[in-house]
PDB file of C-alpha atoms in Angstrom:
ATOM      1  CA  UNK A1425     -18.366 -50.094 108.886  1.00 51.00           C
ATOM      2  CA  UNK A1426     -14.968 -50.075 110.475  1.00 67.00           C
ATOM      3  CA  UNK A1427     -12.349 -47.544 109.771  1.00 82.00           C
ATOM      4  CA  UNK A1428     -10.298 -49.932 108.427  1.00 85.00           C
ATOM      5  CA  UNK A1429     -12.215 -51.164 105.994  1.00 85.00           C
ATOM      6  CA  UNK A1430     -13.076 -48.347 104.549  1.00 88.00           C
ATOM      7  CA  UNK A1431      -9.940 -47.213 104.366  1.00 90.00           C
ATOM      8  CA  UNK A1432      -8.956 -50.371 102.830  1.00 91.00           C
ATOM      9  CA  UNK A1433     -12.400 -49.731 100.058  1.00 91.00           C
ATOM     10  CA  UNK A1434     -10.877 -46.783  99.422  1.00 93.00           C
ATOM     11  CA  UNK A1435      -7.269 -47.640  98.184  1.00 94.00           C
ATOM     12  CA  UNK A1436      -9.129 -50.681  96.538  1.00 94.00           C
ATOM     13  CA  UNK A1437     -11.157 -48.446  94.596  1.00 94.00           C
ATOM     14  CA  UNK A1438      -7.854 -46.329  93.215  1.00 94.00           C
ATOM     15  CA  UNK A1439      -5.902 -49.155  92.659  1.00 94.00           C
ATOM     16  CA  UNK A1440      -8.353 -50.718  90.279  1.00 93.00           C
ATOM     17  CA  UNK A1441      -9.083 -47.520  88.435  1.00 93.00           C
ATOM     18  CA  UNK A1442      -5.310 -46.891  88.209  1.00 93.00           C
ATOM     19  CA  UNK A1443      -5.108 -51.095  87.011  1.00 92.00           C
ATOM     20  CA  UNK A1444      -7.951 -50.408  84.385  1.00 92.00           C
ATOM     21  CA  UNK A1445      -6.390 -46.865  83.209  1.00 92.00           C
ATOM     22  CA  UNK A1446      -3.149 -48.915  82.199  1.00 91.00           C
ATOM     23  CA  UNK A1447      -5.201 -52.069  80.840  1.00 91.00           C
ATOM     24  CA  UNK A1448      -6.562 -49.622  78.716  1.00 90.00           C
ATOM     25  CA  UNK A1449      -3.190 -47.376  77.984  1.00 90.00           C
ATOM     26  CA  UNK A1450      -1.419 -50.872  77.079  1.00 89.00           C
ATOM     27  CA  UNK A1451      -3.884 -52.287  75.151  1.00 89.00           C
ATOM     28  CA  UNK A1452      -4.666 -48.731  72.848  1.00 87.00           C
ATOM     29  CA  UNK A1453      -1.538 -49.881  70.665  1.00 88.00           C
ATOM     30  CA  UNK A1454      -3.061 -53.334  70.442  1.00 88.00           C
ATOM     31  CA  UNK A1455      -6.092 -51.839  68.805  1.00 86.00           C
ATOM     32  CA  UNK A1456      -4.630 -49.343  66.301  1.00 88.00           C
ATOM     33  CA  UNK A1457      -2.379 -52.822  64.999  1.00 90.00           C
ATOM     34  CA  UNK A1458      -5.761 -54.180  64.716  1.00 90.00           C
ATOM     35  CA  UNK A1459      -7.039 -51.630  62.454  1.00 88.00           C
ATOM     36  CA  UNK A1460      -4.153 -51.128  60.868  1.00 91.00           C
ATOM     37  CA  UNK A1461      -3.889 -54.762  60.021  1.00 92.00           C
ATOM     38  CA  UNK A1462      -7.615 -55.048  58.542  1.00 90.00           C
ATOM     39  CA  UNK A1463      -6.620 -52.093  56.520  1.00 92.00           C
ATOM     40  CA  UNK A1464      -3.747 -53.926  55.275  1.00 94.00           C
ATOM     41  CA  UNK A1465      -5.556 -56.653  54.326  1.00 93.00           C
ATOM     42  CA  UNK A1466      -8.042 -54.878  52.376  1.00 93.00           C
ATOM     43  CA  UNK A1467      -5.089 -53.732  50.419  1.00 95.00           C
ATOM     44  CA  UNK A1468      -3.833 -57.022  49.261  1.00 94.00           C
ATOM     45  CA  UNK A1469      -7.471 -57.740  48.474  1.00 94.00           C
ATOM     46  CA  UNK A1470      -7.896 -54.258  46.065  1.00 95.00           C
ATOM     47  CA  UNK A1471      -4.054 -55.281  44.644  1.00 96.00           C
ATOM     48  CA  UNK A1472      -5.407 -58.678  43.627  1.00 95.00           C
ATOM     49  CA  UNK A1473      -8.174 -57.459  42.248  1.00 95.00           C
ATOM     50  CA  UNK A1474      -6.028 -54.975  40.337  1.00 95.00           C
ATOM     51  CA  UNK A1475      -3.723 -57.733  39.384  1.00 97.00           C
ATOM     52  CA  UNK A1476      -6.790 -59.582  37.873  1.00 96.00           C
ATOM     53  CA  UNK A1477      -8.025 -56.890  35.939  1.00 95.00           C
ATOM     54  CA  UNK A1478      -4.695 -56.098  34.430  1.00 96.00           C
ATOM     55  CA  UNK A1479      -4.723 -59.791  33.491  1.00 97.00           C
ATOM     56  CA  UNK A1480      -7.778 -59.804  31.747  1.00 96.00           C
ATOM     57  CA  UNK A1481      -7.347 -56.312  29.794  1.00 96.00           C
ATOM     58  CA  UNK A1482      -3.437 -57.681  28.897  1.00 97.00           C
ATOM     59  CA  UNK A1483      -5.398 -60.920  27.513  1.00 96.00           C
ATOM     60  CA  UNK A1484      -8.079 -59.505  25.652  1.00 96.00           C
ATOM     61  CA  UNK A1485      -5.241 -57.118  23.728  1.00 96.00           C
ATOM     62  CA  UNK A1486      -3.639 -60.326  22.846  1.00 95.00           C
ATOM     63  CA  UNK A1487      -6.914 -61.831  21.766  1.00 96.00           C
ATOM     64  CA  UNK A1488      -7.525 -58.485  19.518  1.00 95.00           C
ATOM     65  CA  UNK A1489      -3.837 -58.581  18.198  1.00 96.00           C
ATOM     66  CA  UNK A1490      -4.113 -62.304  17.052  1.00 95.00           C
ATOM     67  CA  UNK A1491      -7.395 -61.289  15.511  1.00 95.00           C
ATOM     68  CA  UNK A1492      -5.923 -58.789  13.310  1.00 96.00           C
ATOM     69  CA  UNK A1493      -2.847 -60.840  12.432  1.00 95.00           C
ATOM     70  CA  UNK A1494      -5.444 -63.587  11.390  1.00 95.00           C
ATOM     71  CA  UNK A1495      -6.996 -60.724   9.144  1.00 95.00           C
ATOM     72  CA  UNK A1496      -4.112 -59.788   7.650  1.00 95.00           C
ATOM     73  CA  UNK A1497      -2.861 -63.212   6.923  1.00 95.00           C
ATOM     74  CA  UNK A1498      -6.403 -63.907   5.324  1.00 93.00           C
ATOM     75  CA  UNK A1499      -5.605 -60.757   3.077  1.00 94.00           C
ATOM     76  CA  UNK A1500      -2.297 -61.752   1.928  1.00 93.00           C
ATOM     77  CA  UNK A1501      -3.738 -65.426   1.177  1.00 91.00           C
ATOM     78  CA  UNK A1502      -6.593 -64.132  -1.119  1.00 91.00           C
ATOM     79  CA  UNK A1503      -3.989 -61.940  -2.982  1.00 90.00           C
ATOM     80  CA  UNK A1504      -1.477 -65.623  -2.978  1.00 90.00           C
ATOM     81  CA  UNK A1505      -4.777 -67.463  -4.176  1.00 88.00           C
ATOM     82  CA  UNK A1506      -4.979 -65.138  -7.385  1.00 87.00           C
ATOM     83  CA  UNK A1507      -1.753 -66.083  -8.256  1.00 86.00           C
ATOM     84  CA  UNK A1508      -2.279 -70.073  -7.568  1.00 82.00           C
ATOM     85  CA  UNK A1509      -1.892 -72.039 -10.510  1.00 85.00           C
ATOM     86  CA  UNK A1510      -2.721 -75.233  -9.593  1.00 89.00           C
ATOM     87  CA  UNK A1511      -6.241 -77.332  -8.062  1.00 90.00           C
ATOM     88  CA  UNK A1512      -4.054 -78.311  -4.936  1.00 91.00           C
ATOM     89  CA  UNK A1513      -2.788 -74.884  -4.234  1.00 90.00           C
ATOM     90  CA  UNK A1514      -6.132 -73.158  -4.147  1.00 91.00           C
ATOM     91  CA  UNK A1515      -7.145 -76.131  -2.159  1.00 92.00           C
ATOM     92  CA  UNK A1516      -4.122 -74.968   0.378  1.00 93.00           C
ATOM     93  CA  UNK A1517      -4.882 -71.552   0.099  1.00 89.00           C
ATOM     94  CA  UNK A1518      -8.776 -72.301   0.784  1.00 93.00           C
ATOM     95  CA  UNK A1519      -7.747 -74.559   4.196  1.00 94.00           C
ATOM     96  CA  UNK A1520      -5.402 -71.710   5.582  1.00 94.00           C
ATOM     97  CA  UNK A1521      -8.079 -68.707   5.203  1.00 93.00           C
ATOM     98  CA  UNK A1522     -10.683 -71.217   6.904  1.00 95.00           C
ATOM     99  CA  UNK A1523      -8.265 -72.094   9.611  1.00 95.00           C
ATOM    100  CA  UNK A1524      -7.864 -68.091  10.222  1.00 94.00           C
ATOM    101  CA  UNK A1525     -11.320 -67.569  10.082  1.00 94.00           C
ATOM    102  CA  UNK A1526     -12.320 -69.840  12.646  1.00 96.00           C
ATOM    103  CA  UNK A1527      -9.302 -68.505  14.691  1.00 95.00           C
ATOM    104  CA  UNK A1528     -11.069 -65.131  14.143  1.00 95.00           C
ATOM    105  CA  UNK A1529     -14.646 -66.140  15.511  1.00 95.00           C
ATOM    106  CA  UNK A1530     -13.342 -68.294  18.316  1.00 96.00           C
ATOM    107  CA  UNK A1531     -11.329 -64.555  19.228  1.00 94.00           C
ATOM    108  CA  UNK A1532     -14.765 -62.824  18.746  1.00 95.00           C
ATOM    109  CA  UNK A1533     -16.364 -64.997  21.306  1.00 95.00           C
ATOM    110  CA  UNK A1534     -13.539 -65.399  23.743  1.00 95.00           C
ATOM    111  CA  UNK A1535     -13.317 -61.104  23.600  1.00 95.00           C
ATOM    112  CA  UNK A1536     -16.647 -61.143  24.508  1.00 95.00           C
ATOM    113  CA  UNK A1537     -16.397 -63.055  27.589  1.00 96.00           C
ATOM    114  CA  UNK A1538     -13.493 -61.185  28.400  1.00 95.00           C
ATOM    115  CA  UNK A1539     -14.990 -57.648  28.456  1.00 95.00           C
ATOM    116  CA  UNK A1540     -18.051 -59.140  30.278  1.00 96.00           C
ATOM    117  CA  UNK A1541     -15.712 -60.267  32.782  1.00 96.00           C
ATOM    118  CA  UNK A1542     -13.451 -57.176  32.747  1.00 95.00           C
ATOM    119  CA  UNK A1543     -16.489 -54.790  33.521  1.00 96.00           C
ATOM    120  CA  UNK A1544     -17.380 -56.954  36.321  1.00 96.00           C
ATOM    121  CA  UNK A1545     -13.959 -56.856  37.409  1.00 96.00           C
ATOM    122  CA  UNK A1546     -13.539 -52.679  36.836  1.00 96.00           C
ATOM    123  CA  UNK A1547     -16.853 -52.303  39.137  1.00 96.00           C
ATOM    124  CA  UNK A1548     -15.253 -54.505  41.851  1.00 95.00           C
ATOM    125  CA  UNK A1549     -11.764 -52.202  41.655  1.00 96.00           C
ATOM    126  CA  UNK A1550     -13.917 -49.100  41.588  1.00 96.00           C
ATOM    127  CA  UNK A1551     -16.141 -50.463  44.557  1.00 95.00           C
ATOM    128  CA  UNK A1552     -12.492 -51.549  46.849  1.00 94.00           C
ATOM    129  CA  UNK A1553     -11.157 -48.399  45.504  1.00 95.00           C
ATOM    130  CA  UNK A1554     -14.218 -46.795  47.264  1.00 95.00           C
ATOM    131  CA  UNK A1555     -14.201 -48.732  50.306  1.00 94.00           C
ATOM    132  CA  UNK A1556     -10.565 -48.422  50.803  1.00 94.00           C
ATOM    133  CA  UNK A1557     -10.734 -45.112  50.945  1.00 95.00           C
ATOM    134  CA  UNK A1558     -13.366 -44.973  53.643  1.00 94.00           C
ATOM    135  CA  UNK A1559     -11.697 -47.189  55.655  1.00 93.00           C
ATOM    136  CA  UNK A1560      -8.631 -45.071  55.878  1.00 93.00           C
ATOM    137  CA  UNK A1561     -10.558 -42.116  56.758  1.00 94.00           C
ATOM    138  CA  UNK A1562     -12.490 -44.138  59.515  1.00 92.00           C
ATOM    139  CA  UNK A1563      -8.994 -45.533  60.210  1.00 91.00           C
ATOM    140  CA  UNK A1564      -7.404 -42.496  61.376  1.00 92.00           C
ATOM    141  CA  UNK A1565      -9.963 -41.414  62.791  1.00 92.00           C
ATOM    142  CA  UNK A1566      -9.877 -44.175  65.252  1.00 89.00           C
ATOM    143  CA  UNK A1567      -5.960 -43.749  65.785  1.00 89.00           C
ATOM    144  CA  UNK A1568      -6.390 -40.045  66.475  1.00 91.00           C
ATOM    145  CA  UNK A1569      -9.511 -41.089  69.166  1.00 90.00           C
ATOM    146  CA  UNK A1570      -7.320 -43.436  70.180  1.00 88.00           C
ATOM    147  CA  UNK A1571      -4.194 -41.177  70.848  1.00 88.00           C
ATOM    148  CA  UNK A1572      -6.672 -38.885  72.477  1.00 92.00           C
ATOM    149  CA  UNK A1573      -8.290 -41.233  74.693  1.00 90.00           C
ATOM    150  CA  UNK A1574      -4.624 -42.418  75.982  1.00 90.00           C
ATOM    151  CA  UNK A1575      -3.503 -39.103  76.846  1.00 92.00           C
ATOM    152  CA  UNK A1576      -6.673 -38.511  78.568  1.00 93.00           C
ATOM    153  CA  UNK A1577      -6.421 -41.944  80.396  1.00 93.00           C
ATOM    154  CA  UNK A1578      -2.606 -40.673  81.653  1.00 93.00           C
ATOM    155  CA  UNK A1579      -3.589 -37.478  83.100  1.00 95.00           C
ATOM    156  CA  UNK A1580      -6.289 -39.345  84.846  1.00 94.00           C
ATOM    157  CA  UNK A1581      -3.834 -41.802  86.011  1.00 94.00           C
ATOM    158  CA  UNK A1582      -1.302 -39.204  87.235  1.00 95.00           C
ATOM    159  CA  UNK A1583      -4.089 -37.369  89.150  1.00 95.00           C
ATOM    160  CA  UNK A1584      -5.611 -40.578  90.680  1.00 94.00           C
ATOM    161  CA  UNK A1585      -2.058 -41.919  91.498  1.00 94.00           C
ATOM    162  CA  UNK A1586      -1.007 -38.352  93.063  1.00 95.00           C
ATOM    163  CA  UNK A1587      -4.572 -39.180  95.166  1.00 94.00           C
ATOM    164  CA  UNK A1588      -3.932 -42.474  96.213  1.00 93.00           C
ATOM    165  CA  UNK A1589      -0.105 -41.736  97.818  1.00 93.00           C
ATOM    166  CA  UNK A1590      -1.953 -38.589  99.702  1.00 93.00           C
ATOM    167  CA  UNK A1591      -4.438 -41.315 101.100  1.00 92.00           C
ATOM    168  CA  UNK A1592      -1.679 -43.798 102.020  1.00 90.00           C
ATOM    169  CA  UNK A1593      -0.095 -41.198 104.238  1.00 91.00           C
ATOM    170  CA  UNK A1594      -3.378 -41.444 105.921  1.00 89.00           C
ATOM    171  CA  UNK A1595      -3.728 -44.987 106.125  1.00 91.00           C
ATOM    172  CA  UNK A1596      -1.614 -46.894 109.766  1.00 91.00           C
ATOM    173  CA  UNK A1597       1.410 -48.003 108.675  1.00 92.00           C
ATOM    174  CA  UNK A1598       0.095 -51.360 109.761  1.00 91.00           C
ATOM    175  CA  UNK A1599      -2.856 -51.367 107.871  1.00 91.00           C
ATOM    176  CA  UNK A1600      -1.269 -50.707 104.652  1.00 93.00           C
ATOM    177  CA  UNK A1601       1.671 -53.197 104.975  1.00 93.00           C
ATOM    178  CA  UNK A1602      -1.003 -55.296 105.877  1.00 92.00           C
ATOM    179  CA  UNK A1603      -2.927 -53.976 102.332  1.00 93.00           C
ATOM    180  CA  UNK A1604      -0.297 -54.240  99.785  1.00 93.00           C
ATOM    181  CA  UNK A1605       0.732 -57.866 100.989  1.00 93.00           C
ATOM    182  CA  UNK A1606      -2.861 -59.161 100.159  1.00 94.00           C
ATOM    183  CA  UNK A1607      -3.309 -56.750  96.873  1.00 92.00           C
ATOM    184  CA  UNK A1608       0.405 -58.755  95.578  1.00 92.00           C
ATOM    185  CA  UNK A1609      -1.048 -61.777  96.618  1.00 91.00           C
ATOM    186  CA  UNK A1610      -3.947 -61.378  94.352  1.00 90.00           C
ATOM    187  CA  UNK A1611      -3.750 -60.113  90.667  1.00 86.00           C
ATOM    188  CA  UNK A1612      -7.598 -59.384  90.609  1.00 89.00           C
ATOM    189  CA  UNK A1613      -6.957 -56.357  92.723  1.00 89.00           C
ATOM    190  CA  UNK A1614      -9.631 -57.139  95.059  1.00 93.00           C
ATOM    191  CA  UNK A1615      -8.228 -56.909  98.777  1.00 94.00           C
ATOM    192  CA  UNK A1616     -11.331 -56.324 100.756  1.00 92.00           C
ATOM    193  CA  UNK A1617     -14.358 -59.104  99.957  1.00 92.00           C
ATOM    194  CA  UNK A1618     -17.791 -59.045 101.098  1.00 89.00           C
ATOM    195  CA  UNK A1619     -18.933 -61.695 103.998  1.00 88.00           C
ATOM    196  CA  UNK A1620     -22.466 -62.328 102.325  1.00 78.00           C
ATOM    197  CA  UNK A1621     -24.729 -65.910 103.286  1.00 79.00           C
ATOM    198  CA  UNK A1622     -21.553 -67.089 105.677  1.00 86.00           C
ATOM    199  CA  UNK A1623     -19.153 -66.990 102.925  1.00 91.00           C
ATOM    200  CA  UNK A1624     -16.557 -65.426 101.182  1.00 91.00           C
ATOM    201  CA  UNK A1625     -17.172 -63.298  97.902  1.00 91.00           C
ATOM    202  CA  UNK A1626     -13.494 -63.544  96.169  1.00 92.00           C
ATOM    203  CA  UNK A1627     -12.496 -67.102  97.205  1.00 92.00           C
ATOM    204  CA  UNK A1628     -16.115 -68.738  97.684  1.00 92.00           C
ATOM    205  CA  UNK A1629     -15.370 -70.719 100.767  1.00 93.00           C
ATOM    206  CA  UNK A1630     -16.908 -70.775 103.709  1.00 93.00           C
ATOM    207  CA  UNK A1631     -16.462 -68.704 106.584  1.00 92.00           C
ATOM    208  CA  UNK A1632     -16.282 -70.377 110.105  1.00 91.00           C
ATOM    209  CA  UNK A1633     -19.690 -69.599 112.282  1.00 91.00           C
ATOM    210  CA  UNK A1634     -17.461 -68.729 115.140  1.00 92.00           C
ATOM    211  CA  UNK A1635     -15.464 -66.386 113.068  1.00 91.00           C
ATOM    212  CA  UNK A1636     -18.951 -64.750 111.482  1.00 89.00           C
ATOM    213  CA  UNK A1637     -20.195 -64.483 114.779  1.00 90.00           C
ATOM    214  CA  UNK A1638     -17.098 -61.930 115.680  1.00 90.00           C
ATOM    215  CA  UNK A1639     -17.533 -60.099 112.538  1.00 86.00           C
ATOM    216  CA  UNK A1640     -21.396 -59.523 113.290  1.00 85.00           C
ATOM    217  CA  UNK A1641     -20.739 -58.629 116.828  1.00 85.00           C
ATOM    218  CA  UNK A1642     -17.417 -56.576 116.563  1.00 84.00           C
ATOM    219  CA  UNK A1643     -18.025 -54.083 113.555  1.00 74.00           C
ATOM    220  CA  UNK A1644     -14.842 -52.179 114.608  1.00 75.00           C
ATOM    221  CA  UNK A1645     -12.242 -55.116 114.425  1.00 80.00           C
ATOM    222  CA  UNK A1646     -10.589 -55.394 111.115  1.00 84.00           C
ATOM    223  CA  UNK A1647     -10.913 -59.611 110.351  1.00 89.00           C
ATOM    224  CA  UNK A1648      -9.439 -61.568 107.562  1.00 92.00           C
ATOM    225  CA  UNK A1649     -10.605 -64.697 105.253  1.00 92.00           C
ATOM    226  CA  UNK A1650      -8.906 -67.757 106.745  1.00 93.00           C
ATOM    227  CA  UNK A1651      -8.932 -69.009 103.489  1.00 93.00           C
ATOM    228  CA  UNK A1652      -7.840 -66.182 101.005  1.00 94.00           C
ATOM    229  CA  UNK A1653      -6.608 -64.034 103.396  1.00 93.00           C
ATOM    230  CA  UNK A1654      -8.829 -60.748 102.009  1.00 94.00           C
ATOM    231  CA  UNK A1655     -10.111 -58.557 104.702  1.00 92.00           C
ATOM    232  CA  UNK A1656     -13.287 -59.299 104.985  1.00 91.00           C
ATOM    233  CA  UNK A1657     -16.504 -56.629 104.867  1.00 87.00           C
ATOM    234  CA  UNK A1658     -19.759 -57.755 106.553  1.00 84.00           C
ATOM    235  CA  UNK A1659     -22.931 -57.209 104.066  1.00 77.00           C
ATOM    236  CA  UNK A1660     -25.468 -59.246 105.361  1.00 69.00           C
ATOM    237  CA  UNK A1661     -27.869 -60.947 102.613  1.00 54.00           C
ATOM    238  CA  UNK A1662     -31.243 -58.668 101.802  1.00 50.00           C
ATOM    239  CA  UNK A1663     -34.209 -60.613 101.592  1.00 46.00           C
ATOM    240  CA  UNK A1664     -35.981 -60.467  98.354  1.00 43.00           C
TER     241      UNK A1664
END
């Protein structure tokens, strides 16, 4: 393999480690939102299902308070019927207490369903109460992996960046003009391709015979996709 290229290999292999340390670094922040936002939504959820509770304990005291006001309305009306003097009045009397009474076991029934549904509704609180808590443990102890794992991924960066200027002192000034133009000129941070089956790896198109034929025959020359412009690195297919 020429000089060159493997020169070239080498800065290619530094500047995509140093491209996927900061992919990662930038993207760490992205994550923790992530979590941090599903946690937040499992709050609303357990505060809805708090809301709902409170709802249906507020509703059954109102069921139990009309239930006793009906009782004590049925009392006063027996103690209003002994004093009734009349058929029509006793008839009155006899309509109200029946009215209260079927007020009363329509209460019964409808407190019934309510605690039914309240325990259901006190398991589910208990259960996101539960969960919740969980989650924020397993939460933060993502965000503190995650804090770790970006201060690990800096050092490595600032070591592997410190490496890569050392090695482009090395590299002819030539060369690695030549090097940076083609890494700007492609965001995938591939500079050097391979030259596999008469074609291009990066870019796909094919390479000119006449231009193969020099890259087969002159191992030491440093030679370029017409198309792409990547320098190209001869790897001849394997067969099978």
């Amino acid at each position: 393999m020429a000089q060159e290229i493997e020169l070239a290999l080498q800065l290619q292999r530094m500047d995509r480690q140093l491209a996927q340390l900061e992919a990662e670094i930038r993207g760490l922040p992205k994550k923790i939102a992530e979590l941090e936002k599903q946690l937040e939504t499992h709050e609303r959820k357990l505060e809805a299902d708090r809301a709902l509770l409170e709802a249906n304990q507020v509703e059954q005291r109102r069921v139990s308070r009309e239930s006793s006001e009906h009782r004590e309305k049925i009392a006063k009306l027996k103690k209003q019927e002994m004093q009734a003097t009349t058929q029509e009045q006793l008839t009155a009397f006899q309509h109200e207490m029946d009215y209260c009474e079927k007020q009363i076991a329509g209460n019964e029934e409808k407190a019934f369903r309510l605690l039914e549904e309240g325990e259901v509704l006190a398991a589910t609180v208990r259960e996101a109460e539960r969960a919740l808590a969980e989650e924020k443990v397993l939460v933060e102890k993502r965000k503190q992996e995650a804090a770790a794992r970006a201060e690990e991924d800096r050092r490595k960066g600032v070591k592997l960046y410190r490496e890569r200027q050392q090695l482009g002192k090395e590299v002819p000034a030539k060369l690695l003009e030549h090097y940076e133009k083609i890494r700007k000129r492609h965001k995938d941070g591939i500079v050097v391709a391979e030259c596999t089956d008469g074609s291009c790896s990066s870019c796909m198109m094919t390479v000119r015979p006449a231009l193969l034929q020099m890259i087969r025959s002159n191992p030491d020359t440093l030679y370029c996709c017409e198309s792409c412009y990547r320098m190209l690195q001869y790897n001849p297919a394997k067969p099978a």
